[in-house]
Amino acid sequence: MSTPALDATLAPAAGAADAATPGTARARTTAGLRGWAVRLGSLAVVVALWQWLTATDARVGLRFDRLPSPTEVAAEFGRQLGTGVYYLDLAQSMIRILTGFALAAVAGIALGVLVARSRWIGDLLLPPIEVVRPIPAIALVPIAILVFPTDEQGIVFITFAAAFFPIMVSTRHAVRALPTLWEDAVRTMGGGRAHVLWNVVLPGTLPGVFGGLSVGMGVAWICVISAEMISGEFGVGYRTWHAYTVVDYPAVLVGMASIGVLGWVTSASIELLGRRLTRWLPRGEGSAR
Amino acid sequence: MSAPAAEAARVDAGLAIRLEGVSLGYGPHAVLDDLNLDIAPGEILVIVGPSGSGKSTVLRAIAGLLTPRAGRVLAEGVPVTGPSPDRAMVFQDDALLPWRTVRRNVELPLRIRGVPKRERRTAAESWIARVGLAGCEDRLPRELSGGMRQRVQLARSLAGTPRAVLMDEPFGALDAQTRGEMQRLLLDVLRDTLATVVFVTHDVDEALLLADRVVVLGRGGIGCVLSVPDPRTPDIDRAGLRARIIEEL
């Protein structure tokens, strides 16, 4: 889904090639257009199939007679766009995930670096972390309800717990895999721990850290939606589950689609930021500049 | 910064380095035992040895990156306990920070020392020009050839005005033609500095081209120390010395 960004970075390169070899560049543009046509066509076929199956109330092993059709879902989506509650739910879920995720990013990166750089801190902090790690964050819901005074804090905690582990673990591995050469170079310039941390460890581990951030964002969405379904009073997850309990299936699908779009937007932002910050990585030709 | 000229000269002068009964190694195995060596201020000392002889290890010990198992390394009579900006190091390859541009790589030692932004920018630019890379300031290391990257490393190590430059096979990964260019550039640049240079290589001709003195490092430690008569003078036949070194290796 990140192709638009990729094409945007490719565009200048393609333009430069245009002057040298117009034939190949034009061929590439035509191939690109054909690619887009195929992708859009593929989506259209799926939607059309869905429409046909639901309109004809097909029962072919799977039952499509109760599933809302795309037109019903679109109508419901149009209706919800006109209500204030829809935007309130979106905002609520976004605030929850961004708070939990930001806390997880800071704590995950800091702890990942600490336990990888200091054996002592590793011995001290890793045992409790390793014991909690295999527990799926969503299974922490009872604890969250018991420990936190408000549901809101509990939901943010669940989101935090979900995103924290992948971020911490990838940071730890990235720090361990860092070549010692860069650190040696900075030390022979008279750089101390802080210089090594700031000039070598943090920038050098960014590619690995961003891997963790992407995974973390994915699981954070799973958990924030689940937590909202269990204990929220607002939010896309709560609204979707609520629609299900009152048998409003088109609204359930609108909720699902909204979650999908939000998830995609946040993941794409992380991806884009990661590319921006790790532009120094050796990559394939073309996307380099 | 208007220190008296005499003091400036003293600070910039080359470092005297001394190895006293130094034993080096990683883990339980000693690579080298009981090394004794005196390196005079301002000289260019080249350590030649086959791979595995521990020549890089000696350099790391002088840099303070490796603590000797026994004996001590002295810089100006003071025991070396860790790295210092006085002893800059040039590595074989890929020691530039890949996320920093040429300019920001060269500025790094000055930044670590707390030199104000304007000053370090001027210093970095003049060093980049000095190694023939003017115009490449904003490029990233991955956009440079191997030879250009080593030029940047040279500029970076000298920008910090060290009193000793430790070079660990800096041209080992370059093709013959680029290596020749880099050797000429190095001699050219070093002419203006008083820094002591310890240069490690496995290439006997490179050693004879650069050195005041050549240390031959064999499996058992220092084989011999040879002075090069009329160092760095072109068109002198050094076949005798060359044969002597190869015999020692």
Coordinates of C-alpha atoms in Angstrom, one line a residue:
Chain A
M1 CA 0.0 0.0 0.0
S2 CA 3.1 2.2 0.2
T3 CA 3.4 2.4 -3.5
P4 CA 2.3 6.1 -3.9
A5 CA 5.2 7.2 -1.7
L6 CA 7.6 5.0 -3.6
D7 CA 6.4 6.3 -7.0
A8 CA 6.8 9.9 -5.7
T9 CA 10.4 9.3 -4.9
L10 CA 11.0 7.5 -8.2
A11 CA 9.4 10.2 -10.2
P12 CA 12.5 12.5 -10.4
A13 CA 14.7 9.6 -11.3
A14 CA 12.4 8.6 -14.0
G15 CA 12.3 12.2 -15.2
A16 CA 16.1 12.2 -15.4
A17 CA 16.2 9.0 -17.3
D18 CA 13.6 10.4 -19.6
A19 CA 16.1 12.8 -21.1
A20 CA 18.7 10.1 -21.8
T21 CA 16.5 7.3 -23.0
P22 CA 13.0 8.5 -23.8
G23 CA 11.9 5.1 -25.1
T24 CA 12.5 3.1 -22.0
A25 CA 11.1 5.8 -19.8
R26 CA 7.8 5.8 -21.8
A27 CA 7.7 2.1 -21.6
R28 CA 8.1 2.3 -17.9
T29 CA 5.3 4.8 -17.6
T30 CA 2.9 2.6 -19.6
A31 CA 3.8 -0.4 -17.5
G32 CA 3.1 1.7 -14.4
L33 CA -0.3 2.7 -15.7
R34 CA -1.1 -0.8 -16.5
G35 CA -0.1 -1.8 -13.0
W36 CA -2.5 0.7 -11.5
A37 CA -5.3 -0.4 -13.8
V38 CA -4.8 -4.0 -12.7
R39 CA -4.8 -3.1 -9.0
L40 CA -7.9 -0.9 -9.2
G41 CA -9.6 -3.5 -11.3
S42 CA -8.8 -6.2 -8.8
L43 CA -10.5 -4.2 -6.0
A44 CA -13.5 -3.4 -8.2
V45 CA -14.0 -7.1 -9.0
V46 CA -14.0 -8.0 -5.2
V47 CA -16.6 -5.3 -4.4
A48 CA -18.7 -6.4 -7.4
L49 CA -18.5 -10.0 -6.2
W50 CA -19.5 -9.0 -2.7
Q51 CA -22.5 -7.0 -4.1
W52 CA -23.7 -9.8 -6.3
L53 CA -23.4 -12.4 -3.4
T54 CA -25.3 -10.3 -1.0
A55 CA -27.9 -9.0 -3.5
T56 CA -28.8 -12.5 -4.5
D57 CA -28.8 -13.8 -0.9
A58 CA -26.4 -16.5 -1.9
R59 CA -26.0 -19.5 0.3
V60 CA -23.1 -21.6 -1.1
G61 CA -21.9 -23.2 2.0
L62 CA -21.1 -19.8 3.4
R63 CA -24.2 -17.6 4.0
F64 CA -24.3 -14.2 2.4
D65 CA -28.0 -13.6 3.0
R66 CA -27.4 -11.7 6.3
L67 CA -24.2 -9.9 5.3
P68 CA -24.9 -6.3 4.4
S69 CA -24.2 -5.3 0.8
P70 CA -21.6 -2.7 -0.2
T71 CA -24.3 -0.2 -1.1
E72 CA -25.9 -0.7 2.4
V73 CA -22.5 -0.2 4.0
A74 CA -21.8 2.9 1.9
A75 CA -25.1 4.4 2.8
E76 CA -24.5 3.8 6.5
F77 CA -21.0 5.2 6.2
G78 CA -22.4 8.4 4.5
R79 CA -24.9 8.7 7.4
Q80 CA -22.3 8.3 10.1
L81 CA -20.0 10.9 8.4
G82 CA -22.8 13.4 9.1
T83 CA -22.8 12.6 12.9
G84 CA -20.5 14.1 15.5
V85 CA -20.2 10.8 17.4
Y86 CA -18.3 9.2 14.5
Y87 CA -15.5 11.8 14.7
L88 CA -15.6 11.6 18.5
D89 CA -15.0 7.8 18.3
L90 CA -12.2 8.2 15.8
A91 CA -10.5 10.9 17.9
Q92 CA -10.9 8.9 21.1
S93 CA -9.3 5.8 19.6
M94 CA -6.5 7.9 18.0
I95 CA -5.7 9.5 21.4
R96 CA -5.6 6.2 23.1
I97 CA -3.4 4.5 20.6
L98 CA -1.0 7.5 20.2
T99 CA -0.6 7.9 24.0
G100 CA 0.0 4.2 24.5
F101 CA 2.3 3.9 21.5
A102 CA 4.3 7.0 22.3
L103 CA 4.9 5.8 25.9
A104 CA 5.8 2.3 24.5
A105 CA 8.2 3.8 22.0
V106 CA 10.1 5.9 24.6
A107 CA 10.2 3.1 27.2
G108 CA 10.9 0.4 24.7
I109 CA 13.8 2.2 23.0
A110 CA 15.3 3.3 26.4
L111 CA 15.0 -0.1 28.0
G112 CA 16.2 -1.9 24.8
V113 CA 19.3 0.2 24.7
L114 CA 19.9 -0.1 28.5
V115 CA 19.7 -3.9 28.7
A116 CA 21.8 -4.3 25.6
R117 CA 24.5 -1.9 26.7
S118 CA 24.8 -2.8 30.4
R119 CA 25.0 -6.4 31.6
W120 CA 24.1 -5.3 35.1
I121 CA 20.9 -3.5 34.1
G122 CA 20.1 -6.5 31.9
D123 CA 20.4 -8.9 34.8
L124 CA 18.3 -6.6 36.9
L125 CA 15.4 -5.9 34.5
L126 CA 15.2 -8.7 32.0
P127 CA 13.8 -11.5 34.3
P128 CA 10.5 -9.7 35.1
I129 CA 10.2 -8.5 31.4
E130 CA 10.8 -12.0 30.1
V131 CA 8.2 -13.4 32.4
V132 CA 5.5 -10.9 31.3
R133 CA 6.5 -10.9 27.6
P134 CA 4.8 -14.2 26.6
I135 CA 1.4 -13.0 28.0
P136 CA -0.7 -11.5 25.2
A137 CA -1.4 -7.9 26.1
I138 CA -5.2 -8.5 25.8
A139 CA -5.0 -11.1 28.5
L140 CA -3.8 -8.3 30.8
V141 CA -7.3 -6.7 30.7
P142 CA -8.4 -8.1 34.1
I143 CA -5.2 -6.7 35.7
A144 CA -5.7 -3.3 34.0
I145 CA -9.3 -3.2 35.3
L146 CA -8.1 -4.1 38.8
V147 CA -5.1 -1.8 38.9
F148 CA -6.1 1.4 37.1
P149 CA -8.7 3.7 38.6
T150 CA -10.3 4.5 35.2
D151 CA -11.1 2.5 32.1
E152 CA -9.3 5.1 30.0
Q153 CA -6.0 4.5 31.8
G154 CA -6.5 0.7 31.5
I155 CA -7.0 0.9 27.7
V156 CA -3.9 3.0 27.3
F157 CA -2.0 0.6 29.5
I158 CA -3.1 -2.4 27.3
T159 CA -2.0 -0.5 24.2
F160 CA 1.3 0.3 25.8
A161 CA 1.9 -3.2 26.9
A162 CA 1.2 -4.5 23.4
A163 CA 3.5 -2.1 21.6
F164 CA 6.3 -2.1 24.2
F165 CA 7.6 -5.6 23.7
P166 CA 8.2 -5.7 20.0
I167 CA 9.9 -2.2 20.2
M168 CA 12.0 -3.2 23.2
V169 CA 13.1 -6.5 21.7
S170 CA 14.0 -5.1 18.2
T171 CA 15.9 -2.2 19.9
R172 CA 17.9 -4.7 22.0
H173 CA 18.8 -6.8 18.9
A174 CA 19.7 -3.7 16.9
V175 CA 22.0 -2.5 19.6
R176 CA 23.7 -5.9 19.9
A177 CA 24.1 -6.2 16.1
L178 CA 25.7 -2.7 15.8
P179 CA 29.3 -2.9 14.4
T180 CA 31.8 -1.9 17.0
L181 CA 33.9 0.0 14.4
W182 CA 31.7 3.1 14.7
E183 CA 31.9 3.1 18.4
D184 CA 35.7 2.7 18.3
A185 CA 35.9 5.6 15.8
V186 CA 33.9 7.9 18.1
R187 CA 35.9 6.8 21.2
T188 CA 39.2 7.6 19.5
M189 CA 37.9 11.1 18.9
G190 CA 37.6 11.4 22.7
G191 CA 33.9 10.7 22.7
G192 CA 32.4 9.4 26.0
R193 CA 29.3 7.3 26.7
A194 CA 26.9 10.1 25.9
H195 CA 28.6 10.8 22.6
V196 CA 28.6 7.1 21.6
L197 CA 24.9 6.8 22.6
W198 CA 23.9 9.9 20.7
N199 CA 26.1 9.7 17.7
V200 CA 26.4 6.0 17.1
V201 CA 23.9 3.8 19.1
L202 CA 20.7 5.8 18.4
P203 CA 21.2 6.6 14.7
G204 CA 22.8 3.2 14.0
T205 CA 19.9 1.2 15.5
L206 CA 17.2 3.3 13.8
P207 CA 16.6 0.8 11.0
G208 CA 16.0 -2.1 13.5
V209 CA 14.1 0.2 15.9
F210 CA 11.7 1.2 13.1
G211 CA 11.0 -2.5 12.4
G212 CA 9.9 -2.8 16.0
L213 CA 7.8 0.4 15.8
S214 CA 5.9 -1.0 12.7
V215 CA 5.2 -4.3 14.4
G216 CA 4.3 -2.4 17.7
M217 CA 1.8 -0.2 15.9
G218 CA 0.1 -3.2 14.4
V219 CA -0.4 -5.1 17.7
A220 CA -1.3 -1.8 19.4
W221 CA -4.3 -1.5 17.1
I222 CA -5.4 -5.0 17.8
C223 CA -5.2 -4.4 21.5
V224 CA -6.8 -0.9 21.6
I225 CA -9.8 -2.2 19.6
S226 CA -10.2 -5.3 21.7
A227 CA -9.8 -3.3 24.9
E228 CA -12.5 -0.8 23.7
M229 CA -14.8 -3.7 22.9
I230 CA -14.4 -5.0 26.4
S231 CA -14.4 -1.8 28.5
G232 CA -14.8 1.4 26.5
E233 CA -17.5 4.0 26.4
F234 CA -16.3 5.6 23.2
G235 CA -14.0 4.7 20.4
V236 CA -14.2 2.8 17.1
G237 CA -13.9 -0.6 18.8
Y238 CA -16.6 0.1 21.3
R239 CA -18.9 1.5 18.6
T240 CA -18.3 -1.5 16.3
W241 CA -19.1 -4.0 19.1
H242 CA -22.1 -2.0 20.2
A243 CA -23.4 -2.1 16.6
Y244 CA -23.0 -5.9 16.6
T245 CA -25.0 -6.2 19.9
V246 CA -27.9 -4.2 18.4
V247 CA -27.8 -6.3 15.2
D248 CA -26.8 -3.2 13.0
Y249 CA -24.5 -5.1 10.6
P250 CA -23.9 -2.2 8.1
A251 CA -22.5 -0.2 11.1
V252 CA -20.3 -3.1 12.1
L253 CA -18.7 -3.1 8.6
V254 CA -18.3 0.7 8.7
G255 CA -16.5 0.3 12.1
M256 CA -14.3 -2.4 10.6
A257 CA -13.4 -0.3 7.6
S258 CA -12.7 2.7 9.8
I259 CA -10.3 0.6 11.9
G260 CA -8.6 -0.5 8.7
V261 CA -8.1 3.0 7.5
L262 CA -6.8 4.3 10.8
G263 CA -4.4 1.3 11.1
W264 CA -3.2 1.9 7.6
V265 CA -2.7 5.7 8.1
T266 CA -0.7 5.2 11.3
S267 CA 1.4 2.3 9.9
A268 CA 2.1 4.3 6.7
S269 CA 3.2 7.3 8.8
I270 CA 5.7 5.2 10.7
E271 CA 6.9 3.7 7.5
L272 CA 7.4 7.1 5.9
L273 CA 9.1 8.5 9.0
G274 CA 11.4 5.5 9.1
R275 CA 12.4 6.0 5.5
R276 CA 13.0 9.6 6.0
L277 CA 15.3 9.0 9.0
T278 CA 17.2 6.1 7.4
R279 CA 17.8 7.6 4.0
W280 CA 21.5 6.9 4.6
L281 CA 21.0 3.2 4.2
P282 CA 22.4 1.6 1.1
R283 CA 19.4 0.7 -1.1
G284 CA 18.8 -0.4 -4.6
E285 CA 19.5 2.0 -7.3
G286 CA 16.7 4.4 -8.3
S287 CA 15.2 4.9 -4.9
A288 CA 18.5 6.2 -3.6
R289 CA 18.0 9.9 -4.3
Chain B
M1 CA 42.2 31.7 21.8
S2 CA 45.4 33.7 21.7
A3 CA 47.7 31.3 23.4
P4 CA 51.4 32.1 23.1
A5 CA 53.0 30.6 20.0
A6 CA 55.4 28.6 22.1
E7 CA 52.6 26.9 23.9
A8 CA 50.7 26.3 20.7
A9 CA 53.8 24.6 19.2
R10 CA 54.1 22.4 22.3
V11 CA 50.5 21.3 22.2
D12 CA 50.6 20.5 18.5
A13 CA 53.9 18.7 18.6
G14 CA 54.0 15.0 18.0
L15 CA 53.4 12.6 20.8
A16 CA 56.2 10.3 22.1
I17 CA 54.9 6.8 22.5
R18 CA 56.5 4.0 24.4
L19 CA 55.6 0.3 24.7
E20 CA 57.1 -1.3 27.8
G21 CA 56.9 -5.1 28.0
V22 CA 53.5 -5.0 26.5
S23 CA 51.6 -8.3 26.1
L24 CA 48.5 -8.3 24.0
G25 CA 45.6 -10.6 23.1
Y26 CA 41.9 -11.3 23.1
G27 CA 40.5 -13.8 25.5
P28 CA 42.9 -16.4 26.9
H29 CA 45.4 -16.4 24.0
A30 CA 48.3 -13.9 23.8
V31 CA 48.8 -12.6 20.3
L32 CA 52.0 -10.8 21.2
D33 CA 54.3 -11.0 24.2
D34 CA 56.8 -8.6 25.7
L35 CA 56.8 -5.8 23.2
N36 CA 59.2 -3.0 23.6
L37 CA 59.2 0.0 21.3
D38 CA 60.0 3.7 21.4
I39 CA 58.3 5.9 18.9
A40 CA 59.8 9.4 18.6
P41 CA 57.7 12.5 18.5
G42 CA 56.9 13.5 14.9
E43 CA 58.3 10.4 13.2
I44 CA 56.4 8.2 10.7
L45 CA 56.8 4.7 12.0
V46 CA 55.4 1.9 9.8
I47 CA 54.7 -1.5 11.3
V48 CA 54.9 -4.2 8.6
G49 CA 53.7 -7.7 9.1
P50 CA 51.8 -10.6 7.6
S51 CA 48.1 -10.9 8.5
G52 CA 47.6 -12.5 11.9
S53 CA 50.9 -11.0 13.2
G54 CA 49.0 -8.7 15.5
K55 CA 49.9 -5.4 13.9
S56 CA 46.4 -4.0 14.2
T57 CA 46.3 -5.2 17.8
V58 CA 49.4 -3.1 18.6
L59 CA 47.7 -0.1 17.1
R60 CA 44.5 -0.7 19.1
A61 CA 46.6 -0.8 22.3
I62 CA 48.3 2.5 21.4
A63 CA 44.8 4.0 20.7
G64 CA 43.6 2.8 24.1
L65 CA 40.9 0.6 22.6
L66 CA 42.6 -2.5 24.0
T67 CA 44.0 -2.9 27.5
P68 CA 47.4 -4.8 27.5
R69 CA 47.4 -8.0 29.4
A70 CA 50.8 -7.0 30.8
G71 CA 53.2 -4.1 30.5
R72 CA 52.1 -0.6 29.7
V73 CA 51.7 1.8 26.8
L74 CA 53.0 5.3 27.6
A75 CA 52.0 8.5 25.7
E76 CA 54.4 11.3 26.7
G77 CA 55.4 9.3 29.7
V78 CA 51.8 8.9 30.9
P79 CA 50.2 5.4 30.9
V80 CA 47.4 5.0 28.4
T81 CA 44.2 3.9 30.1
G82 CA 41.7 4.6 27.3
P83 CA 41.2 6.4 24.0
S84 CA 42.0 10.1 23.7
P85 CA 41.5 12.7 21.0
D86 CA 45.3 13.2 21.1
R87 CA 45.6 9.8 19.4
A88 CA 43.3 9.8 16.3
M89 CA 42.7 6.6 14.4
V90 CA 42.1 5.9 10.7
F91 CA 40.5 2.5 10.1
Q92 CA 40.7 0.3 7.1
D93 CA 37.2 1.0 5.8
D94 CA 33.6 1.9 6.7
A95 CA 34.5 3.8 9.8
L96 CA 32.6 6.8 8.6
L97 CA 29.2 7.2 10.3
P98 CA 27.0 6.4 7.3
W99 CA 24.1 8.7 8.5
R100 CA 26.3 11.7 8.6
T101 CA 27.3 13.7 5.5
V102 CA 31.0 14.2 4.6
R103 CA 30.9 17.6 6.4
R104 CA 29.3 16.3 9.5
N105 CA 31.7 13.4 9.7
V106 CA 34.7 15.6 9.5
E107 CA 33.1 18.0 12.1
L108 CA 32.5 15.2 14.6
P109 CA 35.8 15.3 16.5
L110 CA 35.5 19.1 16.8
R111 CA 32.0 18.8 17.9
I112 CA 32.9 16.2 20.6
R113 CA 35.6 18.6 21.8
G114 CA 33.0 21.4 22.0
V115 CA 34.3 23.7 19.3
P116 CA 31.7 26.3 18.4
K117 CA 29.7 25.7 15.2
R118 CA 31.2 28.4 13.0
E119 CA 34.7 27.4 13.8
R120 CA 34.2 23.7 13.2
R121 CA 32.5 24.4 10.0
T122 CA 35.4 26.4 8.7
A123 CA 37.9 23.9 9.9
A124 CA 36.0 21.0 8.3
E125 CA 35.6 22.8 5.0
S126 CA 39.3 23.5 4.8
W127 CA 40.2 19.9 5.6
I128 CA 37.7 18.6 3.1
A129 CA 39.3 20.9 0.5
R130 CA 42.7 19.8 1.6
V131 CA 42.0 16.1 0.8
G132 CA 40.5 17.1 -2.6
L133 CA 36.8 16.7 -1.8
A134 CA 35.6 20.3 -2.1
G135 CA 32.1 20.2 -3.4
C136 CA 31.3 16.8 -1.8
E137 CA 30.5 18.2 1.6
D138 CA 26.8 17.3 1.6
R139 CA 27.2 13.8 0.2
L140 CA 26.6 10.7 2.3
P141 CA 29.3 8.0 2.6
R142 CA 27.4 5.6 0.5
E143 CA 27.6 8.0 -2.4
L144 CA 31.4 8.0 -2.3
S145 CA 33.9 5.6 -3.7
G146 CA 36.2 3.7 -1.4
G147 CA 39.1 6.1 -2.1
M148 CA 36.9 9.1 -1.4
R149 CA 35.7 7.6 1.9
Q150 CA 39.3 7.1 3.0
R151 CA 40.0 10.8 2.1
V152 CA 37.2 11.7 4.4
Q153 CA 38.5 9.5 7.2
L154 CA 41.9 11.2 6.8
A155 CA 40.3 14.7 7.0
R156 CA 38.2 13.6 9.9
S157 CA 41.2 12.3 11.9
L158 CA 43.3 15.3 11.2
A159 CA 40.5 17.9 11.8
G160 CA 40.8 17.1 15.5
T161 CA 44.5 18.2 15.4
P162 CA 45.7 15.1 17.1
R163 CA 49.3 14.7 18.3
A164 CA 49.4 11.2 16.9
V165 CA 47.7 9.6 14.0
L166 CA 47.3 5.8 14.1
M167 CA 46.5 4.3 10.7
D168 CA 45.3 0.7 10.4
E169 CA 45.9 -0.4 6.8
P170 CA 44.0 2.7 5.6
F171 CA 44.6 1.9 1.9
G172 CA 44.4 -1.9 2.2
A173 CA 41.0 -2.1 0.5
L174 CA 41.8 0.2 -2.4
D175 CA 42.9 -0.7 -5.9
A176 CA 46.5 -0.1 -6.8
Q177 CA 46.0 3.2 -8.7
T178 CA 43.9 4.8 -6.0
R179 CA 46.3 3.5 -3.3
G180 CA 49.1 5.3 -5.1
E181 CA 47.1 8.6 -5.2
M182 CA 46.2 8.2 -1.5
Q183 CA 49.9 7.6 -0.5
R184 CA 50.9 10.8 -2.3
L185 CA 48.0 12.7 -0.7
L186 CA 49.0 11.4 2.7
L187 CA 52.6 12.5 2.3
D188 CA 51.4 15.9 1.1
V189 CA 49.1 16.4 4.1
L190 CA 51.5 15.0 6.7
R191 CA 54.2 17.4 5.6
D192 CA 52.3 20.2 7.4
T193 CA 51.7 18.4 10.6
L194 CA 54.0 17.6 13.5
A195 CA 51.9 14.7 14.6
T196 CA 53.5 11.3 15.2
V197 CA 52.3 8.7 12.7
V198 CA 52.0 5.0 13.3
F199 CA 51.1 3.3 10.1
V200 CA 50.2 -0.4 9.8
T201 CA 50.4 -2.2 6.5
H202 CA 51.3 -5.6 5.0
D203 CA 52.7 -3.9 1.9
V204 CA 56.5 -3.5 2.1
D205 CA 56.7 -0.9 -0.7
E206 CA 54.1 1.2 1.0
A207 CA 56.2 1.0 4.2
L208 CA 59.4 2.1 2.4
L209 CA 57.5 4.9 0.7
L210 CA 56.2 6.5 3.9
A211 CA 58.4 5.5 6.8
D212 CA 61.2 7.1 8.8
R213 CA 61.5 3.7 10.4
V214 CA 60.1 0.3 9.7
V215 CA 59.2 -2.2 12.4
V216 CA 58.9 -5.7 11.1
L217 CA 56.5 -7.7 13.1
G218 CA 56.7 -11.5 12.8
R219 CA 54.8 -14.3 14.5
G220 CA 57.0 -14.0 17.5
G221 CA 56.9 -10.2 18.0
I222 CA 59.2 -7.5 16.7
G223 CA 61.7 -9.0 14.3
C224 CA 63.7 -5.8 13.7
V225 CA 63.5 -2.0 13.5
L226 CA 65.1 -0.5 10.4
S227 CA 65.8 3.2 9.8
V228 CA 65.1 4.3 6.2
P229 CA 67.8 6.6 5.0
D230 CA 66.6 9.8 3.3
P231 CA 63.0 9.0 4.0
R232 CA 60.3 10.0 1.5
T233 CA 62.7 11.0 -1.2
P234 CA 61.7 9.7 -4.6
D235 CA 64.0 7.8 -6.9
I236 CA 66.2 6.2 -4.3
D237 CA 66.9 2.6 -4.7
R238 CA 65.8 0.8 -1.6
A239 CA 66.1 -2.7 -3.0
G240 CA 68.6 -3.7 -0.2
L241 CA 66.3 -2.6 2.6
R242 CA 63.3 -4.2 0.8
A243 CA 65.1 -7.5 0.6
R244 CA 66.1 -7.2 4.3
I245 CA 62.5 -6.7 5.3
I246 CA 61.2 -9.5 3.2
E247 CA 63.8 -11.8 4.7
E248 CA 62.6 -10.8 8.2
L249 CA 59.0 -11.4 7.5

